[in-house]
PDB file of C-alpha atoms in Angstrom:
ATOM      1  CA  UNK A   1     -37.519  12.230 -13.356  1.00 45.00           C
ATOM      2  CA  UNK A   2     -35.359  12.324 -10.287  1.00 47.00           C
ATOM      3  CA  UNK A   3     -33.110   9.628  -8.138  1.00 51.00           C
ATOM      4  CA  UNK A   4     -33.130   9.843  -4.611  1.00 50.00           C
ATOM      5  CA  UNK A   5     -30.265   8.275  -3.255  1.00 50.00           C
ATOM      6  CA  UNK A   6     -30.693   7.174   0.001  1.00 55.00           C
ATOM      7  CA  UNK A   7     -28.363   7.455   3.408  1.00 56.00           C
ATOM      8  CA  UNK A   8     -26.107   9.587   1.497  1.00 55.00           C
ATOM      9  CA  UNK A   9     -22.668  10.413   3.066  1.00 66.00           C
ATOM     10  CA  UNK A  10     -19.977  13.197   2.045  1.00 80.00           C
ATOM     11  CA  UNK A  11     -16.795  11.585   1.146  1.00 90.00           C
ATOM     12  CA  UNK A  12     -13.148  12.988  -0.173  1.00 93.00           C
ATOM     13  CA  UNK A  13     -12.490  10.302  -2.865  1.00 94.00           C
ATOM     14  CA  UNK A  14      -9.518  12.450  -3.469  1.00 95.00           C
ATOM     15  CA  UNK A  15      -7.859  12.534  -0.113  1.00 96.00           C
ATOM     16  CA  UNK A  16      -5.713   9.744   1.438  1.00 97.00           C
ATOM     17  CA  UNK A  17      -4.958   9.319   5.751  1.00 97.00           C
ATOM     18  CA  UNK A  18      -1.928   8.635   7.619  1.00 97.00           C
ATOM     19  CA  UNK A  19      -0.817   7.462  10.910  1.00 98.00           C
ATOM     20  CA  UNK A  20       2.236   8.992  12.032  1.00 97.00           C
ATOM     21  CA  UNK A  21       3.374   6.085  13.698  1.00 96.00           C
ATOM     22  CA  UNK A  22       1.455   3.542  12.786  1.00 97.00           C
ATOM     23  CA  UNK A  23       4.206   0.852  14.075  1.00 97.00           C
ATOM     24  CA  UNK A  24       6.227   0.671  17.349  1.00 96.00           C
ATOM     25  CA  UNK A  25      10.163  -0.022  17.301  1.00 96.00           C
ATOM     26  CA  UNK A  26       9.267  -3.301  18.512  1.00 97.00           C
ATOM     27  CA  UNK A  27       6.452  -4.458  16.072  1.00 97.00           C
ATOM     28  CA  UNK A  28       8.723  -3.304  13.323  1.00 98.00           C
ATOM     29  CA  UNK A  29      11.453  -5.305  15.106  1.00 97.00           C
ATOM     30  CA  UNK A  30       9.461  -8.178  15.050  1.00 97.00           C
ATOM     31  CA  UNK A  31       8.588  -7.694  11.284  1.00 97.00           C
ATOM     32  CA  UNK A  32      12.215  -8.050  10.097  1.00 97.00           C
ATOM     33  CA  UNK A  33      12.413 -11.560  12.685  1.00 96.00           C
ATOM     34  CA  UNK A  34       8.946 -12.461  10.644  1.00 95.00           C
ATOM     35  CA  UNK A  35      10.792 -11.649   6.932  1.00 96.00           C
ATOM     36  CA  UNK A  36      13.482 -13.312   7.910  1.00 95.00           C
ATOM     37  CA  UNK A  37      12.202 -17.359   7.464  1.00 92.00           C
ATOM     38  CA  UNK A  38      10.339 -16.064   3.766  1.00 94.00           C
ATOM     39  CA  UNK A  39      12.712 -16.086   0.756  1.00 93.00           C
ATOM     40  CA  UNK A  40      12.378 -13.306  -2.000  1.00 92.00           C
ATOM     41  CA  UNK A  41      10.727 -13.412  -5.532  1.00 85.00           C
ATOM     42  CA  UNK A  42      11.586 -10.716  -7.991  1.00 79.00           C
ATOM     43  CA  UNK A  43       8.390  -8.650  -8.261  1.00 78.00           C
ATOM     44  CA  UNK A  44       5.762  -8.808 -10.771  1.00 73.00           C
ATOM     45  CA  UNK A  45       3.567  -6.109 -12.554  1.00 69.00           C
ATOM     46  CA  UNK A  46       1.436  -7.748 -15.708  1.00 60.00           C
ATOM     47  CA  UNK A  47       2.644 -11.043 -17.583  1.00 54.00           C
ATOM     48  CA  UNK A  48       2.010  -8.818 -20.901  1.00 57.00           C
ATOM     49  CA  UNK A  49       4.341  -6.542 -20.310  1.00 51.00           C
ATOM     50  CA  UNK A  50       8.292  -7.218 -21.762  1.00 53.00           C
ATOM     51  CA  UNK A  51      10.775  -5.180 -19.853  1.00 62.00           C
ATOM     52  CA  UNK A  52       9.128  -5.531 -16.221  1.00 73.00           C
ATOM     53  CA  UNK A  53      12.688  -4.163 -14.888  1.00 72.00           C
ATOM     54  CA  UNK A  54      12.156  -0.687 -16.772  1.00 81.00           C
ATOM     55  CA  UNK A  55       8.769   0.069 -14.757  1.00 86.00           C
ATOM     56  CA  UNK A  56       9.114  -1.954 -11.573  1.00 91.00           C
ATOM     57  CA  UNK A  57      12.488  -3.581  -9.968  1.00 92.00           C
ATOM     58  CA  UNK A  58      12.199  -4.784  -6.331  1.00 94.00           C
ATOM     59  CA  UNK A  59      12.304  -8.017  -4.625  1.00 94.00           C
ATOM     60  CA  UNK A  60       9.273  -9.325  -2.253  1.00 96.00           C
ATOM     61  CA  UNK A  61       8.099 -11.400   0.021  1.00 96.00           C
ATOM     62  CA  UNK A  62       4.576 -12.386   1.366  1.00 96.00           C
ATOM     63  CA  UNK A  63       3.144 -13.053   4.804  1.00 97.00           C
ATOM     64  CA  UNK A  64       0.183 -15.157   4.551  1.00 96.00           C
ATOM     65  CA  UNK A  65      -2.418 -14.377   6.040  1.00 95.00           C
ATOM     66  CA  UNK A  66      -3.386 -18.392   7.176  1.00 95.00           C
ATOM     67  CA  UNK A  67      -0.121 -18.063   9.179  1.00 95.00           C
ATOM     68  CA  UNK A  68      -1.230 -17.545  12.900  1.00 95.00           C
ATOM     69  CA  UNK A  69       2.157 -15.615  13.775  1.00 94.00           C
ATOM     70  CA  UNK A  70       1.254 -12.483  10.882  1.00 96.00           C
ATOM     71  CA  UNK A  71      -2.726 -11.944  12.367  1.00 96.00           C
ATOM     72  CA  UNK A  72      -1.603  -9.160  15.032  1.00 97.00           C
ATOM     73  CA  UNK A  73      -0.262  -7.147  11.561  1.00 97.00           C
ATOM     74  CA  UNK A  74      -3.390  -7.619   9.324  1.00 97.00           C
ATOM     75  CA  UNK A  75      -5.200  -6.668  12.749  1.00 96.00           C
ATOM     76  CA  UNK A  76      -3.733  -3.518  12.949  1.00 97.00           C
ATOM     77  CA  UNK A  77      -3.507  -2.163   9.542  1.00 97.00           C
ATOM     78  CA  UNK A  78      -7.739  -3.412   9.093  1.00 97.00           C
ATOM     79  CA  UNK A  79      -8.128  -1.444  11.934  1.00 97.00           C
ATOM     80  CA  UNK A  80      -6.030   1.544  10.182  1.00 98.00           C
ATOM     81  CA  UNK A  81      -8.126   1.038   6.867  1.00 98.00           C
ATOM     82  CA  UNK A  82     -11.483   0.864   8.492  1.00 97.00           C
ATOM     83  CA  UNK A  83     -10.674   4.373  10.531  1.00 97.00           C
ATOM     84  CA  UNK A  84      -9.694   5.365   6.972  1.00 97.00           C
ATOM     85  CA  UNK A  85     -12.665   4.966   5.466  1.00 97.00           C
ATOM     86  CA  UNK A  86     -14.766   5.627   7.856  1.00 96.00           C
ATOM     87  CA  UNK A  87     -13.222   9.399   7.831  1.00 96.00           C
ATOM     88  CA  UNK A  88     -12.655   9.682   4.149  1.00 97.00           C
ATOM     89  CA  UNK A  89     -14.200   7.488   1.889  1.00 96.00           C
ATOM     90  CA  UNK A  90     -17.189   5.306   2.971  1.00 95.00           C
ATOM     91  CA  UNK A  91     -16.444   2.332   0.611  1.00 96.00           C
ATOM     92  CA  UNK A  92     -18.007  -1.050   1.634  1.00 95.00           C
ATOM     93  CA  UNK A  93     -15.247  -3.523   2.341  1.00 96.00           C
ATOM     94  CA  UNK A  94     -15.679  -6.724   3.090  1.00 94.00           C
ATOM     95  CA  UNK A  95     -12.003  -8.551   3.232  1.00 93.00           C
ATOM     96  CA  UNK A  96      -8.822  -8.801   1.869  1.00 95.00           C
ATOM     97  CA  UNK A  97      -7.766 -11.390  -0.776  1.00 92.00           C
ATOM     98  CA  UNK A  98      -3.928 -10.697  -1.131  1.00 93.00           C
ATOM     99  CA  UNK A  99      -1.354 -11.377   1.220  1.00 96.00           C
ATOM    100  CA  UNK A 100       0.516  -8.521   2.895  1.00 97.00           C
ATOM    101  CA  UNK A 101       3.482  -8.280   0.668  1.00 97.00           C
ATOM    102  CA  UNK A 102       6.930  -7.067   2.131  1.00 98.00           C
ATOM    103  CA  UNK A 103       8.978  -4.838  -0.392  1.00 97.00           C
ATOM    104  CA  UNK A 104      12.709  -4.207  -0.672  1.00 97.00           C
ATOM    105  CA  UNK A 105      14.093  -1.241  -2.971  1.00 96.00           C
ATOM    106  CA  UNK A 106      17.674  -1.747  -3.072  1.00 94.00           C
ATOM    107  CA  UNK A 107      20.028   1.302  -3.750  1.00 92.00           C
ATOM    108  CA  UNK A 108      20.757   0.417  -7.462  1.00 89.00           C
ATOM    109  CA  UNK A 109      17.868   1.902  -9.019  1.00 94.00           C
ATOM    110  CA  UNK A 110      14.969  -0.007  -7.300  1.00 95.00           C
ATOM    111  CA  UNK A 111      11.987   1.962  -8.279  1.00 96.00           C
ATOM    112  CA  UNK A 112       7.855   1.335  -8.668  1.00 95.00           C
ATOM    113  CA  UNK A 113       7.026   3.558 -11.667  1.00 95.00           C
ATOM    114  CA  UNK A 114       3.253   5.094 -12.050  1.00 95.00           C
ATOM    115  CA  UNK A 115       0.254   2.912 -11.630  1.00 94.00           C
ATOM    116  CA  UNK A 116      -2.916   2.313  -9.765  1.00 95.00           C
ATOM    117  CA  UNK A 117      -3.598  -0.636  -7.229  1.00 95.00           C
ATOM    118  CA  UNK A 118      -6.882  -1.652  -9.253  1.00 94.00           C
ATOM    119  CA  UNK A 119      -7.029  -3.773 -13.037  1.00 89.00           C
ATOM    120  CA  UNK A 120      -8.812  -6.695 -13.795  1.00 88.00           C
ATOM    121  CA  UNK A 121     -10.445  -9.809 -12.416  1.00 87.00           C
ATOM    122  CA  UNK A 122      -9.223 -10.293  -8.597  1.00 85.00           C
ATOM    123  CA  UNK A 123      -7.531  -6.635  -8.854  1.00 89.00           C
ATOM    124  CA  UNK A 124     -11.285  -5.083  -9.793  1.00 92.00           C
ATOM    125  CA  UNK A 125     -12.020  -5.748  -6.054  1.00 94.00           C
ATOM    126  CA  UNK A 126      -9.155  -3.644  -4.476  1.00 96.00           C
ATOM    127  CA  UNK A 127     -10.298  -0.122  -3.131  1.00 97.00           C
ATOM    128  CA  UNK A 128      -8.207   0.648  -0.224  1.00 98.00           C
ATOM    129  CA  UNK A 129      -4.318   0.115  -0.095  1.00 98.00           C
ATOM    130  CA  UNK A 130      -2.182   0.885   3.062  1.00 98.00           C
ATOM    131  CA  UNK A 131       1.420   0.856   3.095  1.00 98.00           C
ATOM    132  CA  UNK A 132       3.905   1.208   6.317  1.00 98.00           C
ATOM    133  CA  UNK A 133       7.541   2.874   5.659  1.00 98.00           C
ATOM    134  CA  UNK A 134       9.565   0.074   7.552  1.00 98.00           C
ATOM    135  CA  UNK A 135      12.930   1.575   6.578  1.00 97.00           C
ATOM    136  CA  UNK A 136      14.506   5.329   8.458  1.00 96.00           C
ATOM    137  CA  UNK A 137      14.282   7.475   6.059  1.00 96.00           C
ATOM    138  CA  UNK A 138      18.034   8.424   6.496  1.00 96.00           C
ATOM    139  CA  UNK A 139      19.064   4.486   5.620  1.00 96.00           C
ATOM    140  CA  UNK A 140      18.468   5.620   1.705  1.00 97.00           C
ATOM    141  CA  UNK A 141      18.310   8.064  -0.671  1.00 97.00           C
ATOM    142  CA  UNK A 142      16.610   8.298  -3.715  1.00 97.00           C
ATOM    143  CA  UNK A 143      12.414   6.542  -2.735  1.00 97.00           C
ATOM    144  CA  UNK A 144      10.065   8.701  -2.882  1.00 98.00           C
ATOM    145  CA  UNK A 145       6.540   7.428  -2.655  1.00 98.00           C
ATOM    146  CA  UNK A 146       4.257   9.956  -4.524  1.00 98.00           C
ATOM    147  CA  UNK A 147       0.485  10.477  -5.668  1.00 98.00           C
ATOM    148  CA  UNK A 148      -0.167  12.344  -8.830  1.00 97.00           C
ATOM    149  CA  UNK A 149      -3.878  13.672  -7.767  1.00 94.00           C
ATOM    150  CA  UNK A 150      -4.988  15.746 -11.149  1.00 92.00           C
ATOM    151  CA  UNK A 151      -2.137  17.753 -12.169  1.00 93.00           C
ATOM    152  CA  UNK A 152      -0.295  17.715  -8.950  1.00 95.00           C
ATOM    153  CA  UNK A 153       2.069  15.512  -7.225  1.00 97.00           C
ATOM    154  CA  UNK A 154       2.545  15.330  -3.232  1.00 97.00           C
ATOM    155  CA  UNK A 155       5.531  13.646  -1.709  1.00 97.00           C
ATOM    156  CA  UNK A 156       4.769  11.449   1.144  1.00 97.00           C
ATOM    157  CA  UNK A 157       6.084  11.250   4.508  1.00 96.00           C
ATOM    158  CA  UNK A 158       9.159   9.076   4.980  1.00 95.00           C
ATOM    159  CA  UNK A 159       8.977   8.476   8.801  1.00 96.00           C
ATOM    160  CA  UNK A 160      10.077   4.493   9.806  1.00 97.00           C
ATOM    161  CA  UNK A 161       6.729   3.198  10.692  1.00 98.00           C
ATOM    162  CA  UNK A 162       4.250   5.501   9.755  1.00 98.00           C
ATOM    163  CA  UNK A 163       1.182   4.501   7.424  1.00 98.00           C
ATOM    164  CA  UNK A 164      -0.355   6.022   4.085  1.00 98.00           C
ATOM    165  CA  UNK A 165      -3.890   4.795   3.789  1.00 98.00           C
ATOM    166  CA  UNK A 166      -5.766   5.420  -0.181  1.00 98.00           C
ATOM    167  CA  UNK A 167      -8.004   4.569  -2.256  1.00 98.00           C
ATOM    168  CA  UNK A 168      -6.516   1.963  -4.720  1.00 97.00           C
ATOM    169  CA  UNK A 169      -7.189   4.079  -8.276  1.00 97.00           C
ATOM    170  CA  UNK A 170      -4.944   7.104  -7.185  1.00 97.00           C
ATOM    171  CA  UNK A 171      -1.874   7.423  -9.502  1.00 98.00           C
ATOM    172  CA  UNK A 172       0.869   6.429  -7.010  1.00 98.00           C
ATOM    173  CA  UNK A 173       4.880   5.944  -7.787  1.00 98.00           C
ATOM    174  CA  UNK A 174       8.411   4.573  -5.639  1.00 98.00           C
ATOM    175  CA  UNK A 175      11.211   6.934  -7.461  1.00 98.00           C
ATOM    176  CA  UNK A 176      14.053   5.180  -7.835  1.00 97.00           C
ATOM    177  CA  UNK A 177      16.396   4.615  -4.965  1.00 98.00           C
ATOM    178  CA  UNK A 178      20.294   5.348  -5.634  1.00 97.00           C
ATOM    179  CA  UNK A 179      21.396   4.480  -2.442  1.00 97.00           C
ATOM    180  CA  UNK A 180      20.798   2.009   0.545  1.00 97.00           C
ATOM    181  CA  UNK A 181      17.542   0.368   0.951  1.00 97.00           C
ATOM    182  CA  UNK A 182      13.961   1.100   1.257  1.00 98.00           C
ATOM    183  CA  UNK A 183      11.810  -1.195   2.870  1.00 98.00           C
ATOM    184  CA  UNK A 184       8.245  -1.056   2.714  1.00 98.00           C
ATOM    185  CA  UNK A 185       4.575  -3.574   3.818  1.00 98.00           C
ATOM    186  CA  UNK A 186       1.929  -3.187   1.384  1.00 98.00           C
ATOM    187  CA  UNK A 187      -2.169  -4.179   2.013  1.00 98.00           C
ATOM    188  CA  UNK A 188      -4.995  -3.810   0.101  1.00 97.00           C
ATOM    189  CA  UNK A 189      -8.542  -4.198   1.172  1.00 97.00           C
ATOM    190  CA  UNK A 190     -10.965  -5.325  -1.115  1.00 96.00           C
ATOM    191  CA  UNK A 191     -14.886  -5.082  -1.950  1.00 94.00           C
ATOM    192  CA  UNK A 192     -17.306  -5.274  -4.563  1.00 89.00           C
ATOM    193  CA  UNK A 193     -16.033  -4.021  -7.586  1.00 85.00           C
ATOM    194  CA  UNK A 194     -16.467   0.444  -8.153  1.00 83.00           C
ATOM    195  CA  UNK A 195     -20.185   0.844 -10.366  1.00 76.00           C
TER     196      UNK A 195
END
């Protein structure tokens, strides 16, 4: 018996895009004015799990995407994730159900330990996350964001505004920062769940 899969595309499900400078001084300008009215929540990870500090400690903030000031910034990075894709991966989006979330790694410790964007119920629809470096990369020490792809890990680029586009199940870490203060935005675009 054979299965003949129609309108079949290469893809590189292992591969992630950037945009050098994804960001202009002034759009990231106008992201700190935009931060500056939200107030902070200590980050969450899973309500099962004890010690969240030892695997994630950060503060965040969310810009909703029903607020009419924040749709130029889900514009451009849907635009970013949909050239993405298009290049790399050929998953069928069709929206985004979290808000952009606005991350702060302060210089005692503040670290994202290995995980994947994806998990259950709402999180089964994620397959494309973007994030934007919003902080110069000589304002901290310590913050690197890292995929482990197989065996290997690659160290990302630091540049103040530039964009890492990938798929949502790569391994992906924040070492800890040990001094100053990393800023990052975070997306993820969603579809039907991976079968």
């Amino acid at each position: 018996m054979s299965i003949i899969l129609e309108d079949f595309r290469e893809s590189e499900l292992d591969n992630w895009y950037w945009f050098q400078e994804a960001l202009t001084n002034d759009e990231l300008a106008k992201i700190e004015a935009i931060q500056e009215g939200i107030s902070f929540t200590k980050a969450q990870v899973s309500e099962k799990l004890v010690d969240v500090a030892f695997y994630r400690k950060s503060e965040v903030k969310w810009f909703s995407k029903e607020t009419l000031e924040h749709r130029w910034l889900y514009e451009k990075f849907v635009n970013m994730v949909t050239e993405s894709n298009r290049a790399l991966w050929n998953f069928e989006l069709t929206g985004i159900f979290d808000d952009l979330q606005y991350t702060v790694y302060n210089g005692e410790g503040g670290h994202f330990d290995w995980h994947m964007d994806i998990g259950k119920g709402k999180y089964s629809r994620r397959k494309v996350s973007i994030t934007v470096q919003l902080s110069d990369p000589d304002e901290y020490e310590g913050g690197d964001f890292e995929f482990l792809i197989g065996n290997e890990i690659t160290k990302l680029p630091k540049k103040k505004g530039c964009a890492i586009v990938f798929p949502s199940y790569f391994l992906h870490r924040v070492t800890p920062v040990t001094k100053g203060v990393r800023k990052s935005l975070v997306l993820w675009v969603s579809g039907q769940p991976f079968r």
